[in-house]
PDB file of C-alpha atoms and ligand atoms in Angstrom:
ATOM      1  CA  UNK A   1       0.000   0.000   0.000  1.00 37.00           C
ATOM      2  CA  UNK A   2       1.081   3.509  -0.959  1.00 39.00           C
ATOM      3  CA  UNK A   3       1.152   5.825   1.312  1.00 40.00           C
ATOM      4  CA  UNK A   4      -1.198   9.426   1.256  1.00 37.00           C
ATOM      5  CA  UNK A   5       0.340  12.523   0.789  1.00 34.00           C
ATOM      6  CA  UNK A   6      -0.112  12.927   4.810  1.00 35.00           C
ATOM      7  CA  UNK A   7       0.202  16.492   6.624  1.00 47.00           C
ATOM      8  CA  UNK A   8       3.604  15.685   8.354  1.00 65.00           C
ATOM      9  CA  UNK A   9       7.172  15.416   6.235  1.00 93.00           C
ATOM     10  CA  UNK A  10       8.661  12.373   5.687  1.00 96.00           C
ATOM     11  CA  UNK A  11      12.627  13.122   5.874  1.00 97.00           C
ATOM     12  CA  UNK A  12      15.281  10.022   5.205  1.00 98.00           C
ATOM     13  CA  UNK A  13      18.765   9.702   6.047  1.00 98.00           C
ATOM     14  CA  UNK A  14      20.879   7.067   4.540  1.00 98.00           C
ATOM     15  CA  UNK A  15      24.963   7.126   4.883  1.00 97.00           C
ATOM     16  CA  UNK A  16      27.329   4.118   4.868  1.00 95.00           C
ATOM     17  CA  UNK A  17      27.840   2.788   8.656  1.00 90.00           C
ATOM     18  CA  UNK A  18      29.734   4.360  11.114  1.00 91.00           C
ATOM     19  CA  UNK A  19      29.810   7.919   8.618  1.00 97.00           C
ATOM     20  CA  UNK A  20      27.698   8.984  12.296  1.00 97.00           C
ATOM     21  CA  UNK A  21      24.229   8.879  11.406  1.00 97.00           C
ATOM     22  CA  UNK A  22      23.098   7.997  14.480  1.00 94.00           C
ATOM     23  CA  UNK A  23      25.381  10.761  16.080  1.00 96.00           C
ATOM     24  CA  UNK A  24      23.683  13.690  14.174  1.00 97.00           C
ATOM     25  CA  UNK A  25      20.414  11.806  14.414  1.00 97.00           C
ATOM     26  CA  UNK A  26      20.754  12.600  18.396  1.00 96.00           C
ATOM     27  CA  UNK A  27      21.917  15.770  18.354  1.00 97.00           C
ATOM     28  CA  UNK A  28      18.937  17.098  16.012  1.00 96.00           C
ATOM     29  CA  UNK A  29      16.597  15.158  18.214  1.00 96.00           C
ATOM     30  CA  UNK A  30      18.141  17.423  21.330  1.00 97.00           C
ATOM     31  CA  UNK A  31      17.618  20.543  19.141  1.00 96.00           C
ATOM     32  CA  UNK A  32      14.240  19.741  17.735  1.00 96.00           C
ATOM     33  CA  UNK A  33      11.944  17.230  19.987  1.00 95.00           C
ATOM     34  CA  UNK A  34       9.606  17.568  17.825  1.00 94.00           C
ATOM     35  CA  UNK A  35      10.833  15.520  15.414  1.00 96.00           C
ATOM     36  CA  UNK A  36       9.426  11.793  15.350  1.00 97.00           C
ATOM     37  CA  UNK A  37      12.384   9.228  15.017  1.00 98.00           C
ATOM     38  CA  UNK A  38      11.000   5.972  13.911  1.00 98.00           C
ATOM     39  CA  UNK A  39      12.223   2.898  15.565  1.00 98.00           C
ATOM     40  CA  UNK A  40      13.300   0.014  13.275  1.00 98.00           C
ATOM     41  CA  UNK A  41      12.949  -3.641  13.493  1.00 98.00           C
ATOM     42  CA  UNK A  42      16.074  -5.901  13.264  1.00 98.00           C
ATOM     43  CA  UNK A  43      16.962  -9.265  13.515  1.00 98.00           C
ATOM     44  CA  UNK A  44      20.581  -8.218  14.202  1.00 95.00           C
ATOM     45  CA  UNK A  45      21.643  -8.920  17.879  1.00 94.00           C
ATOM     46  CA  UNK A  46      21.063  -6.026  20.105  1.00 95.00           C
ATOM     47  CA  UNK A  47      25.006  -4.342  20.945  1.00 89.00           C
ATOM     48  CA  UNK A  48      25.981  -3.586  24.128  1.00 87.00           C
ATOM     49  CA  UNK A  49      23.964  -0.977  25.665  1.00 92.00           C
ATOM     50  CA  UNK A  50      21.306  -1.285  23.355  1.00 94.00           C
ATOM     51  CA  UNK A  51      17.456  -0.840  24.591  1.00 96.00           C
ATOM     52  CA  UNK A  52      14.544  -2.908  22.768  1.00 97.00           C
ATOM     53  CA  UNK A  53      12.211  -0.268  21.863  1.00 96.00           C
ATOM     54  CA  UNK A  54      14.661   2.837  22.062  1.00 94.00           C
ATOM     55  CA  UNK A  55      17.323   1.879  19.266  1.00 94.00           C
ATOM     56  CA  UNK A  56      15.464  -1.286  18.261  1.00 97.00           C
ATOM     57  CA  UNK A  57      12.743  -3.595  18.538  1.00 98.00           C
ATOM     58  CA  UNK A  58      14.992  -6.846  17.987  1.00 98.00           C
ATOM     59  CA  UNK A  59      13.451  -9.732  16.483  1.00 98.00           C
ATOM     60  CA  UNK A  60      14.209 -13.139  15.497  1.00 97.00           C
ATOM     61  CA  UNK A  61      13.959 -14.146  11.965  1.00 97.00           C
ATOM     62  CA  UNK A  62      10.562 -15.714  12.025  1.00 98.00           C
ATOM     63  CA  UNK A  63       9.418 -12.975  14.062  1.00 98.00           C
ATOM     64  CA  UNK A  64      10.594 -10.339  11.487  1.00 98.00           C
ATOM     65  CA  UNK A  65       9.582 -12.668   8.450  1.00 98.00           C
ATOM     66  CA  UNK A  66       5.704 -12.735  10.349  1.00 98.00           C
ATOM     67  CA  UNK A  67       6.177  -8.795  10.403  1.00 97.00           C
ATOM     68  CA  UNK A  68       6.990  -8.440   6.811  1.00 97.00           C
ATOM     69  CA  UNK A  69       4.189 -10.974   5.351  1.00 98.00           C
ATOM     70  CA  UNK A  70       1.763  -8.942   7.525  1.00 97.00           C
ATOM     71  CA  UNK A  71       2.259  -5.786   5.220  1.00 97.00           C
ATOM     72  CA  UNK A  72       3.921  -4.007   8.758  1.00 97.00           C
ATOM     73  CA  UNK A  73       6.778  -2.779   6.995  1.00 97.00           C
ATOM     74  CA  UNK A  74       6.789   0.382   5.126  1.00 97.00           C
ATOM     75  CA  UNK A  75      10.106  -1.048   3.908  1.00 98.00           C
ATOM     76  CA  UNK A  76      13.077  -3.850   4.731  1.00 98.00           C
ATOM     77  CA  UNK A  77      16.138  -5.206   3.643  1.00 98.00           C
ATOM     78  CA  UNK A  78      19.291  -7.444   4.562  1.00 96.00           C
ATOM     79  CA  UNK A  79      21.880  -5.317   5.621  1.00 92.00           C
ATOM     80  CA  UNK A  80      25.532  -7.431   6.344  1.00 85.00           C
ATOM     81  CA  UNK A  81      23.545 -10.486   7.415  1.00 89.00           C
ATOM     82  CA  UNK A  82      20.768  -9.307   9.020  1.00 95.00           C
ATOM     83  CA  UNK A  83      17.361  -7.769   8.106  1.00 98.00           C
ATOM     84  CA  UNK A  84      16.180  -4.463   9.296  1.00 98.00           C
ATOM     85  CA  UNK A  85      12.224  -2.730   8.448  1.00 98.00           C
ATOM     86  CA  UNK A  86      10.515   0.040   9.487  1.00 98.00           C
ATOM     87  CA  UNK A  87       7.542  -0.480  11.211  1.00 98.00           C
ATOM     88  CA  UNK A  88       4.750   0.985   9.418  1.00 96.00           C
ATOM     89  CA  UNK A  89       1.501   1.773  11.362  1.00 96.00           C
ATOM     90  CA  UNK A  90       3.391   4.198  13.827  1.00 97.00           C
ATOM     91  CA  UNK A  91       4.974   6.301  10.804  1.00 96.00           C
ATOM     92  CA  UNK A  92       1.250   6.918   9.258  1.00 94.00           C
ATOM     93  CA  UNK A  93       0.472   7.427  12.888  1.00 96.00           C
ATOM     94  CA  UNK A  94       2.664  10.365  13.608  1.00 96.00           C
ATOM     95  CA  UNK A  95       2.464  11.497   9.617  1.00 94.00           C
ATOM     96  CA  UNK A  96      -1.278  11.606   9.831  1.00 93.00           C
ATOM     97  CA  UNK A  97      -0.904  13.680  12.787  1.00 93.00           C
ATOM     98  CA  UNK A  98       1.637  16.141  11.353  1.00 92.00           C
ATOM     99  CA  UNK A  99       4.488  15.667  12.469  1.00 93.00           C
ATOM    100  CA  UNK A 100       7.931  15.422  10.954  1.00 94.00           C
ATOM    101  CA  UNK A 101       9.047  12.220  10.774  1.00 96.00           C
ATOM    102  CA  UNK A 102      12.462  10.434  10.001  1.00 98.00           C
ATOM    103  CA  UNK A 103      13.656   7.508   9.142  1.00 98.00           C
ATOM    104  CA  UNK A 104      17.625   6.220   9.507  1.00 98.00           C
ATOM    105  CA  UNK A 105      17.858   3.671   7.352  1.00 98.00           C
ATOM    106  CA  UNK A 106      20.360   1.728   4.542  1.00 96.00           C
ATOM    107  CA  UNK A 107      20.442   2.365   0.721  1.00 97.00           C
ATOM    108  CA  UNK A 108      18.126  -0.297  -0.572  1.00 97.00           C
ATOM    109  CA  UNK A 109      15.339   0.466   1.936  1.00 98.00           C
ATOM    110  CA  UNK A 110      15.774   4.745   1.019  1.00 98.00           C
ATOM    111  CA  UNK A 111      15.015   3.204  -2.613  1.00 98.00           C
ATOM    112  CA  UNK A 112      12.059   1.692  -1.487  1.00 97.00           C
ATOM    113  CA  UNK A 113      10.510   4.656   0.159  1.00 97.00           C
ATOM    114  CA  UNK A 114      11.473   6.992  -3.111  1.00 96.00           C
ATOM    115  CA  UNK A 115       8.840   4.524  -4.391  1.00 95.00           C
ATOM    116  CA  UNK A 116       6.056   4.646  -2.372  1.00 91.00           C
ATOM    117  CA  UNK A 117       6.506   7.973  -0.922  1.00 91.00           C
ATOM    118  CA  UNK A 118       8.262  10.301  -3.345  1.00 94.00           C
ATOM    119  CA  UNK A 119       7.642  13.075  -1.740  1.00 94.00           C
ATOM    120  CA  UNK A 120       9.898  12.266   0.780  1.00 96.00           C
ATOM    121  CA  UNK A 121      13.112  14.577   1.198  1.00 96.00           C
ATOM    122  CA  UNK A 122      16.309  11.953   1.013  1.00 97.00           C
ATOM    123  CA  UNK A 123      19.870  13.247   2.205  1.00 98.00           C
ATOM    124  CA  UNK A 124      22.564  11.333   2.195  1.00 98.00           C
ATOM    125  CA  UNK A 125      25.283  11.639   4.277  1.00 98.00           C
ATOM    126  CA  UNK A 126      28.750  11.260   3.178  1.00 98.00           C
ATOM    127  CA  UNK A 127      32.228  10.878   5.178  1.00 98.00           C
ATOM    128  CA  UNK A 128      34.777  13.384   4.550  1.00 98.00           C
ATOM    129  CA  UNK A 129      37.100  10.214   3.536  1.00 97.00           C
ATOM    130  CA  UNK A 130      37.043   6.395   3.216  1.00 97.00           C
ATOM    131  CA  UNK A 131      40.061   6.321   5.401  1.00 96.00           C
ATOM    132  CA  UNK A 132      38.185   8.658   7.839  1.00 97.00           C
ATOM    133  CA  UNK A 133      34.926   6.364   7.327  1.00 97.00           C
ATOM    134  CA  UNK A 134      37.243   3.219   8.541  1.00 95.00           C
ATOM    135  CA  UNK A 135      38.531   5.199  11.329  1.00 95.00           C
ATOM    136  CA  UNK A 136      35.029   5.591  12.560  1.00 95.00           C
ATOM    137  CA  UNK A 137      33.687   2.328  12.240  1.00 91.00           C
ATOM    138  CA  UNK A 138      36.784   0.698  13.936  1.00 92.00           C
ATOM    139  CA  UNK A 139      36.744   3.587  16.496  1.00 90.00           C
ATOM    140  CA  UNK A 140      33.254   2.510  17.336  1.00 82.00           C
ATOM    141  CA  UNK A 141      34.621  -0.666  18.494  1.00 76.00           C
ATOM    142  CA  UNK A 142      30.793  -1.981  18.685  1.00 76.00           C
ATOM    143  CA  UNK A 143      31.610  -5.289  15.582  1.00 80.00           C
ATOM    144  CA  UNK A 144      33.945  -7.712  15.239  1.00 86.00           C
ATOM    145  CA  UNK A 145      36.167  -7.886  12.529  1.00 91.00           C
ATOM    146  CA  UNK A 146      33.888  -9.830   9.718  1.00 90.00           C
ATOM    147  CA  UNK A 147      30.711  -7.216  10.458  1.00 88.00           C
ATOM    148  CA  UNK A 148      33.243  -4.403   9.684  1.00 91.00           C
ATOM    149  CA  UNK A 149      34.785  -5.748   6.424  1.00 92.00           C
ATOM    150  CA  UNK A 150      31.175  -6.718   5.339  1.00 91.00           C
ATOM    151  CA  UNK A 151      30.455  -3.138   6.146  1.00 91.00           C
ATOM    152  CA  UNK A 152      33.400  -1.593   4.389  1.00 94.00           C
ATOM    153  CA  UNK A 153      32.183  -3.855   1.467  1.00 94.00           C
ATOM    154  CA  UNK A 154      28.645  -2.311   1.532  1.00 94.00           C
ATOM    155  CA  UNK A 155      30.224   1.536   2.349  1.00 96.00           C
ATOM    156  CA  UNK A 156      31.776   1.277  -1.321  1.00 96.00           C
ATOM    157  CA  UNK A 157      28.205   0.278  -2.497  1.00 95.00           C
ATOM    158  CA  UNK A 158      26.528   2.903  -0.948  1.00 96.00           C
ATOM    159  CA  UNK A 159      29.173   5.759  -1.481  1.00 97.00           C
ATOM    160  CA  UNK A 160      28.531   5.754  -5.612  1.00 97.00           C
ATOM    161  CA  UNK A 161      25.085   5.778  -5.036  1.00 97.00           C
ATOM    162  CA  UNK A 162      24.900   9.096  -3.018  1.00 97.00           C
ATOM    163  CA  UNK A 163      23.997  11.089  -6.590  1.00 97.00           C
ATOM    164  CA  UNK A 164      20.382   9.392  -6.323  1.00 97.00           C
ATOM    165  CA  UNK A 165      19.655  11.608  -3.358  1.00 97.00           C
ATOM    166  CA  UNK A 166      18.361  14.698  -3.144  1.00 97.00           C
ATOM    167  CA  UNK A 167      21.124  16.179  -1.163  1.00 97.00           C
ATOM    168  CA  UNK A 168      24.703  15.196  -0.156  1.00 98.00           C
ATOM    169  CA  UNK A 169      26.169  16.449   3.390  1.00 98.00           C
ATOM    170  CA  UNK A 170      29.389  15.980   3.968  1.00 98.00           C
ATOM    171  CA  UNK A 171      29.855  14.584   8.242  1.00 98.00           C
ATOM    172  CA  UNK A 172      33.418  16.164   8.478  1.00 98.00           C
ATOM    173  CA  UNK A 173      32.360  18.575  11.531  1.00 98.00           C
ATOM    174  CA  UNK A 174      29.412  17.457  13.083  1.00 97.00           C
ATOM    175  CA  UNK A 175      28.261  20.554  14.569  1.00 97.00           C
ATOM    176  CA  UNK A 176      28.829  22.251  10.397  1.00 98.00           C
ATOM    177  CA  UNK A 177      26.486  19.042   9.387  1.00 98.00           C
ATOM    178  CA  UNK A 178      23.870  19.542  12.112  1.00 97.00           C
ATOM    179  CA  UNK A 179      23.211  23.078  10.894  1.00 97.00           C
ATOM    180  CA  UNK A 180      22.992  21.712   7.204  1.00 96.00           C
ATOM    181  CA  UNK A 181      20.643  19.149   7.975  1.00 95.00           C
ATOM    182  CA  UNK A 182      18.573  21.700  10.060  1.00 94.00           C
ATOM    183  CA  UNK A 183      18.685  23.779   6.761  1.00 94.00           C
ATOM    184  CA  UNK A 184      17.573  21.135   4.247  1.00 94.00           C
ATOM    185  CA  UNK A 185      14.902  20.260   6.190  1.00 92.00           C
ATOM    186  CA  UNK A 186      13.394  23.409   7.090  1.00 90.00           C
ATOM    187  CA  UNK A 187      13.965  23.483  10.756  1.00 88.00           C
ATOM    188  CA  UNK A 188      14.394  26.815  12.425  1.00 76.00           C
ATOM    189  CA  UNK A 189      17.863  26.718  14.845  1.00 68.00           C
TER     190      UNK A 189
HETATM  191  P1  LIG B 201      26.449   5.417  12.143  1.00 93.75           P
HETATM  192  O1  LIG B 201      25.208   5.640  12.982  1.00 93.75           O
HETATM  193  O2  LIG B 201      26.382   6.107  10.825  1.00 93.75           O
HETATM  194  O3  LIG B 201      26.850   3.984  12.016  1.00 93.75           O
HETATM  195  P2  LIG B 201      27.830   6.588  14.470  1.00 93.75           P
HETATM  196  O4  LIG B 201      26.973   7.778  14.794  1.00 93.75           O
HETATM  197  O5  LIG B 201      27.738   5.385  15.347  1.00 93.75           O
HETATM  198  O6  LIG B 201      27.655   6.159  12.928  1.00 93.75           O
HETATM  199  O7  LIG B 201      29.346   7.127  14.428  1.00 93.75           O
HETATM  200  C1  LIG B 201      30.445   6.248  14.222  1.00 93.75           C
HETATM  201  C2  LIG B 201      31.642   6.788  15.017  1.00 93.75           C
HETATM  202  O8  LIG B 201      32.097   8.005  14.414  1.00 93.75           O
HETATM  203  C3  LIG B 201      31.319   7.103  16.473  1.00 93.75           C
HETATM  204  O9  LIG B 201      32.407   6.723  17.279  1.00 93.75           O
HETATM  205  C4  LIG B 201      31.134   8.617  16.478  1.00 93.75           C
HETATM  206  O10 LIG B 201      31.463   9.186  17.717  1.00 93.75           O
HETATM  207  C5  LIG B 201      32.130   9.060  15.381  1.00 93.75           C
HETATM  208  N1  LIG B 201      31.737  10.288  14.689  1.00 93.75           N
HETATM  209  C6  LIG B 201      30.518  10.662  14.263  1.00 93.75           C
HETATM  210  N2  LIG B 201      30.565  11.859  13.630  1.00 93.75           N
HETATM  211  C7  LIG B 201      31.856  12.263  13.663  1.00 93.75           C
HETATM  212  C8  LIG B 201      32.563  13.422  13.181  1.00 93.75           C
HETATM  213  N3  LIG B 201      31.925  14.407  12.533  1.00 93.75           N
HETATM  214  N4  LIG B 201      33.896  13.498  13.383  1.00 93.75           N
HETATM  215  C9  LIG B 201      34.542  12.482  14.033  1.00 93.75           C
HETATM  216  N5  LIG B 201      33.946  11.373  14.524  1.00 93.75           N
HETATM  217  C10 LIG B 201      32.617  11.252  14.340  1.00 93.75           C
HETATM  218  P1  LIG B 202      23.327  -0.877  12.557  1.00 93.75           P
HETATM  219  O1  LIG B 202      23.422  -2.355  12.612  1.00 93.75           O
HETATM  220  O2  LIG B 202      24.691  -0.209  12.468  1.00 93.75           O
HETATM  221  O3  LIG B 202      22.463  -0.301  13.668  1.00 93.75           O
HETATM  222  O4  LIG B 202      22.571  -0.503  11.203  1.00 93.75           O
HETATM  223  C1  LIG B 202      23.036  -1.003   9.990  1.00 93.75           C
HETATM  224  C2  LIG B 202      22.365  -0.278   8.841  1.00 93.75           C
HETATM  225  O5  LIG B 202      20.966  -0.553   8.857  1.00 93.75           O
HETATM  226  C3  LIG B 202      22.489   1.254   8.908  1.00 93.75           C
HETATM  227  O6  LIG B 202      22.846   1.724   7.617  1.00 93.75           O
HETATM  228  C4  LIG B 202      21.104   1.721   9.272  1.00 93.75           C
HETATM  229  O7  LIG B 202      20.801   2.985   8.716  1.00 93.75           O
HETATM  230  C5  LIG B 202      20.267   0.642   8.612  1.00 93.75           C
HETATM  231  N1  LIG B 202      18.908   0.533   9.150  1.00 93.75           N
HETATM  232  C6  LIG B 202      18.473   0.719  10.415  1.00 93.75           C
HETATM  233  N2  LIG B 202      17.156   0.554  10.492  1.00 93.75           N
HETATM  234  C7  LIG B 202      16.721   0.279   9.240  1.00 93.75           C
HETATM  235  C8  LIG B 202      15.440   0.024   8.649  1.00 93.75           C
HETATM  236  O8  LIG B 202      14.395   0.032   9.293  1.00 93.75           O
HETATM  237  N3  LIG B 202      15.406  -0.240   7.331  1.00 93.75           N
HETATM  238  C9  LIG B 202      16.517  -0.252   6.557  1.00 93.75           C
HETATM  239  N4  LIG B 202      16.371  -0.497   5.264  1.00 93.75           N
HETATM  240  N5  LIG B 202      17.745  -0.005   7.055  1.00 93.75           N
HETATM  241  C10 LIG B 202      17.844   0.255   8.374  1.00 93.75           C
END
């Protein structure tokens, strides 16, 4: 099912892992609580720290797989082994009601809402370097070694892809890509 052209804007961030998505994700959520940040579904296991229903509702394959069939996603796909949706009643929810939503999500699933929602605004977000993007993810320290090659190997992917998007921001200083996002998507600082 398409979506309706609802009241609220759908804004989607995509980026290869560890470019710090999530990072700028918080800080604009600290600057503007009045953006809705929809929680994803994964079957990945959660990482230390990790909250089910804050960063994820964690799933196990079947579970997911019963999620999908249902129609529940508004979009999924298999990331370095393991699948990740968003869940779609509570995005028409908050939509519906106005709000501005977002959505943090990989390449193929930002394809998938340029389908059924086009009117969504897409940004990518791009790391000053691939050395720099390595740096990150290994700074993280959060995956062993196979998850980060697998993720280099997707970050390559992703990376020639960013020219599908309607805008690019560079995540060299975070504070300088906080104040772009907050300009692309309309958001008085
Ligand atoms: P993602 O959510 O895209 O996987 P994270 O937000 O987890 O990425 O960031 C990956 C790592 O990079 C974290 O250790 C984070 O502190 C760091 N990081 C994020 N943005 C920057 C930046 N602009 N400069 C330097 N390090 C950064
Ligand atoms: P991580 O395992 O590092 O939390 O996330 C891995 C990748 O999955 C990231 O690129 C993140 O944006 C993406 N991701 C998180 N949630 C979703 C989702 O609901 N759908 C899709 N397609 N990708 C997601």
């Amino acid at each position: 099912m398409a979506l309706s052209a609802a009241e609220g804007k759908l804004t989607v961030i995509t980026g290869p892992s560890g470019v710090g998505k999530g990072s700028l994700v918080k800080q604009l959520l600290e600057l503007h609580p009045e953006i809705w940040l929809s929680i994803s579904a994964t079957t990945r296991e959660a990482r230390q720290g990790e909250i089910e229903g804050d960063h994820y509702f964690f799933l196990n394959r079947d579970r997911f797989a019963e999620l999908v069939q249902a129609g529940g996603c508004l979009e999924w796909a298999e990331f370095a082994g393991n699948r990740y949706g968003t869940p779609r009643q509570p995005v028409e929810q908050q939509l519906s009601l106005g709000r501005p939503v977002l959505l943090e999500i990989e390449l193929e699933g930002a394809r998938q809402v340029r389908r059924s929602f086009p009117e969504a605004f897409q940004i990518f977000l791009a790391p000053p370097s691939f050395e720099e993007l390595e740096r990150r993810i290994r700074g993280r320290a959060t995956d062993p070694e196979e998850a980060i090659q697998r993720r280099l190997a997707r970050a390559r992917e992703e990376l020639m892809a960013q020219q599908e998007f309607d805008a690019v921001v560079i995540n060299d200083n975070l504070q300088v890509a906080v104040i772009e996002l907050e300009s692309l998507m309309g958001l008085s600082c």
